[in-house]
mmCIF file of C-alpha atoms (C1' of nucleotides) in Angstrom:
data_model
loop_
_atom_site.group_PDB
_atom_site.id
_atom_site.type_symbol
_atom_site.label_atom_id
_atom_site.label_comp_id
_atom_site.label_asym_id
_atom_site.label_seq_id
_atom_site.Cartn_x
_atom_site.Cartn_y
_atom_site.Cartn_z
ATOM 1 C CA MET A 1 80.276 43.478 -29.108
ATOM 2 C CA LYS A 2 78.906 46.638 -30.515
ATOM 3 C CA ARG A 3 80.096 50.159 -30.598
ATOM 4 C CA ASN A 4 80.075 52.322 -27.517
ATOM 5 C CA SER A 5 79.891 49.251 -25.354
ATOM 6 C CA ARG A 6 82.267 50.563 -22.737
ATOM 7 C CA LEU A 7 79.636 52.354 -20.694
ATOM 8 C CA SER A 8 77.375 49.344 -20.946
ATOM 9 C CA LEU A 9 80.133 46.973 -19.911
ATOM 10 C CA ALA A 10 81.150 49.195 -17.009
ATOM 11 C CA LEU A 11 77.646 49.571 -15.628
ATOM 12 C CA HIS A 12 76.920 45.906 -16.047
ATOM 13 C CA THR A 13 80.075 44.941 -14.185
ATOM 14 C CA LEU A 14 79.669 47.456 -11.382
ATOM 15 C CA SER A 15 76.066 46.585 -10.708
ATOM 16 C CA HIS A 16 76.983 42.925 -10.732
ATOM 17 C CA MET A 17 79.711 43.614 -8.195
ATOM 18 C CA ALA A 18 77.278 45.584 -6.078
ATOM 19 C CA VAL A 19 75.466 42.376 -5.224
ATOM 20 C CA ASP A 20 78.432 41.112 -3.224
ATOM 21 C CA PRO A 21 81.041 43.868 -2.838
ATOM 22 C CA SER A 22 83.416 41.742 -0.787
ATOM 23 C CA LYS A 23 83.896 39.176 -3.521
ATOM 24 C CA THR A 24 86.895 39.485 -5.830
ATOM 25 C CA ARG A 25 86.290 38.918 -9.542
ATOM 26 C CA THR A 26 88.843 38.142 -12.223
ATOM 27 C CA SER A 27 88.937 39.704 -15.669
ATOM 28 C CA ALA A 28 88.279 36.282 -17.149
ATOM 29 C CA ASP A 29 85.099 35.812 -15.092
ATOM 30 C CA ILE A 30 83.799 39.238 -16.001
ATOM 31 C CA ALA A 31 84.672 38.739 -19.644
ATOM 32 C CA GLY A 32 82.732 35.487 -19.604
ATOM 33 C CA HIS A 33 79.608 37.177 -18.291
ATOM 34 C CA ALA A 34 79.907 40.092 -20.658
ATOM 35 C CA GLY A 35 80.739 37.972 -23.681
ATOM 36 C CA THR A 36 84.020 39.673 -24.418
ATOM 37 C CA ASN A 37 87.765 39.382 -23.851
ATOM 38 C CA PRO A 38 89.684 39.669 -20.539
ATOM 39 C CA VAL A 39 91.996 42.276 -22.034
ATOM 40 C CA VAL A 40 89.048 44.400 -23.049
ATOM 41 C CA VAL A 41 87.718 44.127 -19.522
ATOM 42 C CA ARG A 42 91.037 45.279 -18.094
ATOM 43 C CA ARG A 43 91.101 48.224 -20.465
ATOM 44 C CA VAL A 44 87.691 49.459 -19.397
ATOM 45 C CA LEU A 45 87.992 48.661 -15.703
ATOM 46 C CA GLY A 46 91.454 50.193 -15.698
ATOM 47 C CA ARG A 47 89.864 53.567 -16.337
ATOM 48 C CA LEU A 48 87.473 53.035 -13.481
ATOM 49 C CA ARG A 49 90.421 52.217 -11.249
ATOM 50 C CA GLU A 50 92.161 55.440 -12.276
ATOM 51 C CA ALA A 51 89.013 57.259 -11.249
ATOM 52 C CA GLY A 52 89.054 55.568 -7.866
ATOM 53 C CA LEU A 53 85.974 53.417 -8.398
ATOM 54 C CA LEU A 54 87.695 50.045 -8.412
ATOM 55 C CA THR A 55 90.812 48.388 -7.094
ATOM 56 C CA SER A 56 92.728 45.564 -8.704
ATOM 57 C CA GLU A 57 95.205 43.112 -7.252
ATOM 58 C CA LYS A 58 97.697 40.876 -8.940
ATOM 59 C CA GLY A 59 98.635 37.402 -7.866
ATOM 60 C CA HIS A 60 96.988 34.169 -6.947
ATOM 61 C CA ALA A 61 93.783 35.464 -5.353
ATOM 62 C CA GLY A 62 93.829 38.691 -7.303
ATOM 63 C CA GLY A 63 91.127 40.401 -9.301
ATOM 64 C CA TRP A 64 88.771 43.362 -9.129
ATOM 65 C CA ARG A 65 86.743 44.853 -6.300
ATOM 66 C CA LEU A 66 84.750 47.999 -5.649
ATOM 67 C CA ALA A 67 86.790 50.773 -4.093
ATOM 68 C CA ARG A 68 83.645 52.346 -2.630
ATOM 69 C CA LEU A 69 80.277 51.106 -1.499
ATOM 70 C CA PRO A 70 77.807 50.810 -4.391
ATOM 71 C CA ASP A 71 75.658 53.568 -2.889
ATOM 72 C CA GLN A 72 78.608 55.918 -3.167
ATOM 73 C CA ILE A 73 79.138 55.542 -6.899
ATOM 74 C CA THR A 74 76.935 57.406 -9.346
ATOM 75 C CA LEU A 75 76.453 56.947 -13.063
ATOM 76 C CA ALA A 76 78.189 60.287 -13.519
ATOM 77 C CA ASP A 77 81.322 58.894 -11.879
ATOM 78 C CA VAL A 78 81.345 56.090 -14.415
ATOM 79 C CA TYR A 79 80.531 58.303 -17.380
ATOM 80 C CA LEU A 80 83.272 60.780 -16.546
ATOM 81 C CA ALA A 81 85.786 58.030 -15.769
ATOM 82 C CA LEU A 82 85.323 56.651 -19.270
ATOM 83 C CA ASP A 83 85.846 60.108 -20.727
ATOM 84 C CA GLU A 84 82.882 59.770 -23.025
ATOM 85 C CA ARG A 85 81.520 62.917 -24.519
ATOM 86 C CA LEU A 86 78.252 63.763 -26.193
ATOM 87 C CA VAL A 87 79.964 65.469 -29.107
ATOM 88 C CA ALA A 88 83.533 65.959 -30.178
ATOM 89 C CA SER A 89 84.768 69.274 -28.873
ATOM 90 C CA ASP A 90 85.649 70.193 -32.443
ATOM 91 C CA GLU A 91 88.634 72.357 -31.592
ATOM 92 C CA SER A 92 89.416 72.710 -35.282
ATOM 93 C CA SER A 93 92.003 75.454 -34.847
ATOM 94 C CA ASP A 94 89.156 77.990 -34.854
ATOM 95 C CA ALA A 95 90.490 79.664 -37.963
ATOM 96 C CA ALA A 96 87.089 81.007 -38.941
ATOM 97 C CA ALA A 97 87.560 83.595 -41.635
ATOM 98 C CA CYS A 98 84.603 85.698 -40.517
ATOM 99 C CA SER A 99 84.189 86.918 -36.962
ATOM 100 C CA VAL A 100 80.463 86.248 -37.128
ATOM 101 C CA GLU A 101 81.245 82.639 -37.972
ATOM 102 C CA HIS A 102 83.614 82.480 -35.060
ATOM 103 C CA ALA A 103 81.051 83.865 -32.660
ATOM 104 C CA LEU A 104 78.435 81.416 -33.870
ATOM 105 C CA HIS A 105 80.857 78.545 -33.499
ATOM 106 C CA THR A 106 81.555 79.605 -29.958
ATOM 107 C CA ARG A 107 77.860 79.758 -29.157
ATOM 108 C CA VAL A 108 77.139 76.296 -30.541
ATOM 109 C CA SER A 109 79.987 74.872 -28.503
ATOM 110 C CA GLY A 110 78.712 76.666 -25.422
ATOM 111 C CA VAL A 111 75.218 75.305 -25.809
ATOM 112 C CA LEU A 112 76.520 71.784 -26.267
ATOM 113 C CA LYS A 113 78.619 72.113 -23.147
ATOM 114 C CA GLU A 114 75.576 73.212 -21.185
ATOM 115 C CA VAL A 115 73.663 70.202 -22.428
ATOM 116 C CA GLU A 116 76.541 67.918 -21.545
ATOM 117 C CA GLN A 117 76.564 69.332 -18.044
ATOM 118 C CA SER A 118 72.842 68.698 -17.732
ATOM 119 C CA LEU A 119 73.468 65.118 -18.725
ATOM 120 C CA VAL A 120 76.153 64.709 -16.080
ATOM 121 C CA ASP A 121 73.851 66.245 -13.481
ATOM 122 C CA ARG A 122 71.189 63.734 -14.408
ATOM 123 C CA LEU A 123 73.657 60.850 -14.242
ATOM 124 C CA ALA A 124 74.765 61.994 -10.802
ATOM 125 C CA GLU A 125 71.241 61.357 -9.519
ATOM 126 C CA THR A 126 71.416 57.616 -10.056
ATOM 127 C CA LEU A 127 73.518 55.293 -7.924
ATOM 128 C CA ILE A 128 75.044 52.008 -8.968
ATOM 129 C CA SER A 129 73.150 50.387 -6.130
ATOM 130 C CA GLU A 130 69.883 51.558 -7.681
ATOM 131 C CA ILE A 131 70.371 49.674 -10.920
ATOM 132 C CA ARG A 132 69.401 46.335 -9.470
ATOM 133 C CA GLY A 133 66.680 47.761 -7.300
ATOM 134 C CA ALA A 134 64.043 48.819 -9.772
ATOM 135 C CA MET B 1 86.319 67.227 -39.661
ATOM 136 C CA LYS B 2 86.179 65.124 -36.599
ATOM 137 C CA ARG B 3 83.997 62.329 -35.460
ATOM 138 C CA ASN B 4 80.425 62.889 -34.413
ATOM 139 C CA SER B 5 80.381 66.170 -36.246
ATOM 140 C CA ARG B 6 76.875 65.747 -37.613
ATOM 141 C CA LEU B 7 75.122 67.291 -34.644
ATOM 142 C CA SER B 8 77.622 70.118 -34.610
ATOM 143 C CA LEU B 9 77.237 70.709 -38.338
ATOM 144 C CA ALA B 10 73.447 70.616 -38.105
ATOM 145 C CA LEU B 11 73.224 73.073 -35.232
ATOM 146 C CA HIS B 12 75.738 75.386 -36.804
ATOM 147 C CA THR B 13 73.837 75.437 -40.075
ATOM 148 C CA LEU B 14 70.408 75.860 -38.533
ATOM 149 C CA SER B 15 71.431 78.683 -36.253
ATOM 150 C CA HIS B 16 73.135 80.356 -39.168
ATOM 151 C CA MET B 17 69.933 80.076 -41.178
ATOM 152 C CA ALA B 18 67.954 81.458 -38.271
ATOM 153 C CA VAL B 19 69.553 84.846 -38.829
ATOM 154 C CA ASP B 20 67.734 85.248 -42.148
ATOM 155 C CA PRO B 21 65.169 82.462 -42.618
ATOM 156 C CA SER B 22 63.974 83.747 -45.987
ATOM 157 C CA LYS B 23 67.356 83.338 -47.625
ATOM 158 C CA THR B 24 68.109 80.175 -49.588
ATOM 159 C CA ARG B 25 71.517 78.566 -49.093
ATOM 160 C CA THR B 26 73.274 76.054 -51.294
ATOM 161 C CA SER B 27 75.132 72.985 -50.100
ATOM 162 C CA ALA B 28 78.326 74.468 -51.463
ATOM 163 C CA ASP B 29 77.915 77.661 -49.416
ATOM 164 C CA ILE B 30 77.187 75.737 -46.247
ATOM 165 C CA ALA B 31 80.064 73.357 -46.879
ATOM 166 C CA GLY B 32 82.351 76.348 -47.277
ATOM 167 C CA HIS B 33 81.365 77.785 -43.919
ATOM 168 C CA ALA B 34 81.567 74.436 -42.188
ATOM 169 C CA GLY B 35 84.838 73.422 -43.795
ATOM 170 C CA THR B 36 83.514 70.252 -45.336
ATOM 171 C CA ASN B 37 82.103 68.814 -48.545
ATOM 172 C CA PRO B 38 78.755 69.633 -50.241
ATOM 173 C CA VAL B 39 77.833 65.952 -50.382
ATOM 174 C CA VAL B 40 78.386 65.606 -46.652
ATOM 175 C CA VAL B 41 76.157 68.625 -46.098
ATOM 176 C CA ARG B 42 73.409 67.077 -48.193
ATOM 177 C CA ARG B 43 73.660 63.854 -46.259
ATOM 178 C CA VAL B 44 73.211 65.555 -42.909
ATOM 179 C CA LEU B 45 70.630 68.124 -43.988
ATOM 180 C CA GLY B 46 68.742 65.395 -45.816
ATOM 181 C CA ARG B 47 67.931 63.843 -42.473
ATOM 182 C CA LEU B 48 66.689 67.154 -41.170
ATOM 183 C CA ARG B 49 64.461 67.449 -44.211
ATOM 184 C CA GLU B 50 63.010 64.002 -43.582
ATOM 185 C CA ALA B 51 62.199 65.194 -40.088
ATOM 186 C CA GLY B 52 60.413 68.245 -41.477
ATOM 187 C CA LEU B 53 62.940 70.808 -40.254
ATOM 188 C CA LEU B 54 64.240 71.905 -43.645
ATOM 189 C CA THR B 55 63.133 72.044 -47.249
ATOM 190 C CA SER B 56 65.331 71.749 -50.291
ATOM 191 C CA GLU B 57 64.751 72.774 -53.881
ATOM 192 C CA LYS B 58 66.548 71.761 -57.034
ATOM 193 C CA GLY B 59 67.236 73.982 -59.957
ATOM 194 C CA HIS B 60 68.740 77.335 -60.682
ATOM 195 C CA ALA B 61 67.768 79.211 -57.536
ATOM 196 C CA GLY B 62 67.569 76.081 -55.437
ATOM 197 C CA GLY B 63 69.049 75.318 -52.049
ATOM 198 C CA TRP B 64 68.054 74.877 -48.422
ATOM 199 C CA ARG B 65 65.647 76.773 -46.204
ATOM 200 C CA LEU B 66 64.052 76.349 -42.803
ATOM 201 C CA ALA B 67 60.712 74.573 -42.920
ATOM 202 C CA ARG B 68 59.670 76.187 -39.632
ATOM 203 C CA LEU B 69 60.468 79.381 -37.803
ATOM 204 C CA PRO B 70 63.665 79.094 -35.718
ATOM 205 C CA ASP B 71 61.660 79.484 -32.523
ATOM 206 C CA GLN B 72 59.715 76.393 -33.429
ATOM 207 C CA ILE B 73 62.683 74.055 -33.699
ATOM 208 C CA THR B 74 64.298 72.608 -30.587
ATOM 209 C CA LEU B 75 67.616 70.886 -30.111
ATOM 210 C CA ALA B 76 65.660 67.703 -29.459
ATOM 211 C CA ASP B 77 64.160 67.888 -32.940
ATOM 212 C CA VAL B 78 67.658 67.995 -34.392
ATOM 213 C CA TYR B 79 69.061 65.309 -32.118
ATOM 214 C CA LEU B 80 66.235 62.896 -32.904
ATOM 215 C CA ALA B 81 66.333 63.685 -36.607
ATOM 216 C CA LEU B 82 69.966 62.616 -36.727
ATOM 217 C CA ASP B 83 69.096 59.398 -34.913
ATOM 218 C CA GLU B 84 72.016 59.739 -32.558
ATOM 219 C CA ARG B 85 71.920 57.711 -29.429
ATOM 220 C CA LEU B 86 73.833 57.929 -26.198
ATOM 221 C CA VAL B 87 74.665 54.237 -26.193
ATOM 222 C CA ALA B 88 74.155 51.391 -28.578
ATOM 223 C CA SER B 89 71.010 49.552 -27.607
ATOM 224 C CA ASP B 90 73.094 46.377 -27.416
ATOM 225 C CA GLU B 91 70.366 43.990 -28.511
ATOM 226 C CA SER B 92 72.860 41.154 -28.564
ATOM 227 C CA SER B 93 70.285 38.417 -28.965
ATOM 228 C CA ASP B 94 69.836 38.406 -25.194
ATOM 229 C CA ALA B 95 70.991 34.827 -24.964
ATOM 230 C CA ALA B 96 72.168 35.248 -21.396
ATOM 231 C CA ALA B 97 72.776 31.830 -19.924
ATOM 232 C CA CYS B 98 71.727 32.820 -16.425
ATOM 233 C CA SER B 99 68.394 34.468 -15.683
ATOM 234 C CA VAL B 100 70.020 36.743 -13.141
ATOM 235 C CA GLU B 101 72.343 37.970 -15.867
ATOM 236 C CA HIS B 102 69.383 38.551 -18.104
ATOM 237 C CA ALA B 103 67.539 40.553 -15.483
ATOM 238 C CA LEU B 104 70.594 42.675 -14.813
ATOM 239 C CA HIS B 105 71.068 43.293 -18.499
ATOM 240 C CA THR B 106 67.478 44.440 -18.760
ATOM 241 C CA ARG B 107 67.905 46.807 -15.827
ATOM 242 C CA VAL B 108 71.042 48.411 -17.252
ATOM 243 C CA SER B 109 69.290 48.976 -20.554
ATOM 244 C CA GLY B 110 66.293 50.431 -18.778
ATOM 245 C CA VAL B 111 68.394 52.869 -16.796
ATOM 246 C CA LEU B 112 70.208 54.008 -19.920
ATOM 247 C CA LYS B 113 66.913 54.569 -21.684
ATOM 248 C CA GLU B 114 65.715 56.713 -18.809
ATOM 249 C CA VAL B 115 68.874 58.783 -19.005
ATOM 250 C CA GLU B 116 68.494 59.144 -22.740
ATOM 251 C CA GLN B 117 64.942 60.390 -22.256
ATOM 252 C CA SER B 118 66.178 62.935 -19.731
ATOM 253 C CA LEU B 119 68.668 64.146 -22.296
ATOM 254 C CA VAL B 120 65.965 64.570 -24.926
ATOM 255 C CA ASP B 121 63.795 66.427 -22.424
ATOM 256 C CA ARG B 122 66.680 68.772 -21.734
ATOM 257 C CA LEU B 123 67.330 69.307 -25.440
ATOM 258 C CA ALA B 124 63.669 70.122 -25.972
ATOM 259 C CA GLU B 125 64.057 73.133 -23.678
ATOM 260 C CA THR B 126 66.426 74.957 -26.009
ATOM 261 C CA LEU B 127 65.336 76.534 -29.286
ATOM 262 C CA ILE B 128 67.448 77.045 -32.351
ATOM 263 C CA SER B 129 66.681 80.726 -32.101
ATOM 264 C CA GLU B 130 68.266 80.802 -28.652
ATOM 265 C CA ILE B 131 71.683 79.691 -29.837
ATOM 266 C CA ARG B 132 72.641 83.071 -31.200
ATOM 267 C CA GLY B 133 71.001 84.968 -28.374
ATOM 268 C CA ALA B 134 73.111 84.116 -25.362
ATOM 269 C "C1'" DG C 1 65.171 73.752 -76.442
ATOM 270 C "C1'" DA C 2 69.897 74.316 -74.651
ATOM 271 C "C1'" DA C 3 72.665 75.676 -70.862
ATOM 272 C "C1'" DA C 4 73.531 76.577 -66.149
ATOM 273 C "C1'" DC C 5 72.447 75.405 -61.726
ATOM 274 C "C1'" DA C 6 71.569 72.624 -57.445
ATOM 275 C "C1'" DC C 7 69.981 68.713 -55.209
ATOM 276 C "C1'" DG C 8 69.803 63.160 -54.965
ATOM 277 C "C1'" DT C 9 72.287 59.243 -54.883
ATOM 278 C "C1'" DA C 10 75.443 55.627 -55.756
ATOM 279 C "C1'" DA C 11 80.114 54.049 -55.452
ATOM 280 C "C1'" DC C 12 84.538 54.006 -53.653
ATOM 281 C "C1'" DA C 13 88.684 55.445 -50.982
ATOM 282 C "C1'" DT C 14 90.294 57.226 -46.718
ATOM 283 C "C1'" DT C 15 90.270 57.986 -41.961
ATOM 284 C "C1'" DT C 16 89.390 56.917 -37.287
ATOM 285 C "C1'" DA C 17 87.970 54.507 -33.188
ATOM 286 C "C1'" DC C 18 87.096 50.421 -31.055
ATOM 287 C "C1'" DT C 19 87.353 45.649 -30.397
ATOM 288 C "C1'" DG C 20 89.656 41.170 -30.524
ATOM 289 C "C1'" DT C 21 93.828 38.659 -29.877
ATOM 290 C "C1'" DT C 22 98.518 37.209 -28.743
ATOM 291 C "C1'" DG C 23 102.531 37.546 -26.117
ATOM 292 C "C1'" DC C 24 105.305 38.711 -22.410
ATOM 293 C "C1'" DG C 25 106.518 41.119 -18.108
ATOM 294 C "C1'" DT C 26 105.451 41.909 -13.118
ATOM 295 C "C1'" DG C 27 103.805 40.860 -8.787
ATOM 296 C "C1'" DT C 28 101.432 37.551 -5.383
ATOM 297 C "C1'" DT C 29 100.089 33.467 -3.336
ATOM 298 C "C1'" DT C 30 100.640 28.629 -2.503
ATOM 299 C "C1'" DA D 1 109.341 26.989 -8.186
ATOM 300 C "C1'" DA D 2 104.723 26.910 -10.002
ATOM 301 C "C1'" DA D 3 100.262 28.730 -10.675
ATOM 302 C "C1'" DC D 4 97.719 32.690 -10.987
ATOM 303 C "C1'" DA D 5 96.084 37.393 -12.425
ATOM 304 C "C1'" DC D 6 96.837 41.968 -13.740
ATOM 305 C "C1'" DG D 7 99.670 45.542 -16.892
ATOM 306 C "C1'" DC D 8 100.801 46.637 -21.168
ATOM 307 C "C1'" DA D 9 102.531 46.731 -25.805
ATOM 308 C "C1'" DA D 10 101.709 45.392 -30.518
ATOM 309 C "C1'" DC D 11 99.038 44.087 -34.240
ATOM 310 C "C1'" DA D 12 94.982 42.459 -36.998
ATOM 311 C "C1'" DG D 13 90.173 42.894 -37.854
ATOM 312 C "C1'" DT D 14 85.895 45.477 -37.881
ATOM 313 C "C1'" DA D 15 82.648 49.145 -38.233
ATOM 314 C "C1'" DA D 16 81.203 53.851 -38.789
ATOM 315 C "C1'" DA D 17 81.925 58.354 -40.508
ATOM 316 C "C1'" DT D 18 83.896 61.319 -43.701
ATOM 317 C "C1'" DG D 19 85.902 62.832 -48.175
ATOM 318 C "C1'" DT D 20 85.521 62.524 -53.058
ATOM 319 C "C1'" DT D 21 84.021 61.648 -57.770
ATOM 320 C "C1'" DA D 22 80.574 60.827 -61.000
ATOM 321 C "C1'" DC D 23 76.172 60.896 -62.889
ATOM 322 C "C1'" DG D 24 71.058 61.407 -62.835
ATOM 323 C "C1'" DT D 25 66.969 64.472 -62.070
ATOM 324 C "C1'" DG D 26 64.510 68.588 -61.837
ATOM 325 C "C1'" DT D 27 64.279 73.881 -62.289
ATOM 326 C "C1'" DT D 28 65.318 78.251 -63.907
ATOM 327 C "C1'" DT D 29 67.172 81.277 -67.357
ATOM 328 C "C1'" DC D 30 68.231 82.677 -71.881
#
DNA sequence: GAAACACGTAACATTTACTGTTGCGTGTTT
DNA sequence: AAACACGCAACAGTAAATGTTACGTGTTTC
C-alpha cells in the first residue's frame, strides 16, 4: 500500500460495513478486500474503536462491527479518530530570537489551525452512509 | 525540523517577505530565520518559483523576491505549488476482483477528491498579506 | 579578468513514519 | 480441549523528507 493509506482504508472499510451493519467482519476478511495485512487492519480499526465508531469481539464468531448506524458517522469522526493533521504543529520550542519572528510564527500557526478547522467542518457534512449513495 | 514542514516554511517565508516586498533575501538569511539549511530553502522556494510566486536571481546581489504583490497570492497558490495532497490518490492498478469493490473504491476516491477541492477553495480565501494582519 | 557572491543541482547520509510480518497471549465459542 | 479472532509487542523493510557537502553556473564588483 501507499503512504497515508489509513484514511483510505478506514473509509473503505466503514462504507463497506454500512451495506450490512449487522454482519460481523474479521480482520482477515477486511485485509483481503483492502489488499493488506490483518495486523494493519487491527491497528487502524483499533483507533476507530477508541473513538467509539466500531466495536470488536474476540472468540469464535468475533470480528468488527459498526458501533453506530452509518448515518451517524461523519468523515470528520474518522479523520479525527485517526489523528491525522494537515501540517505538523511545529512546536519547535519556540525559541525565536526576535519577537517579530515569534509573532509571525504564531500567526502562521493560527492561520493553519483555522484552515484545519474548516476542513473538519467540511468533513462533518458528509456521512459514511453517503459514500455509497452517489 | 519536523515532517511536512514545507508548507509551514513556505508560508512563513512569504509572509515575512510581504512586510517589505522590494527587499531581496538570500537562502542563507531565510534558512537562518527558519532554522534550517539553505539548500532546503532553495528546494522549497524553487517550487514556488515554478508556480510563478517568486523570482530568484544569481550573482552578487542575488536572492529571492515576490513575483506578485502579497495581496495577489493566496494560500491555495502555495498549497498547489508544493503539490501536497490530503491523501495519496491510491491508484493501485484498480485490479479489484469484485465489481462492487471497484465501485466502492471509486466512490471513496471521489469523495476524497471533493473534500480536497473544498480545502483548496478554503485556502483560496486567505491572502498572504492577511497572515500578518490578524 | 579575477574574486566574491548566490542560486542550481547532484549525491549521499540521516531521520522519521508507516507498512509488512511473525509470534504469542487473551478471551470466546463450539 | 480445540478452533477461532482480536491485542499487542517486536522487528525488518520501505519510502519520503530533511540535512549536508560539493561543485557548476551566472552576476556583480573591483
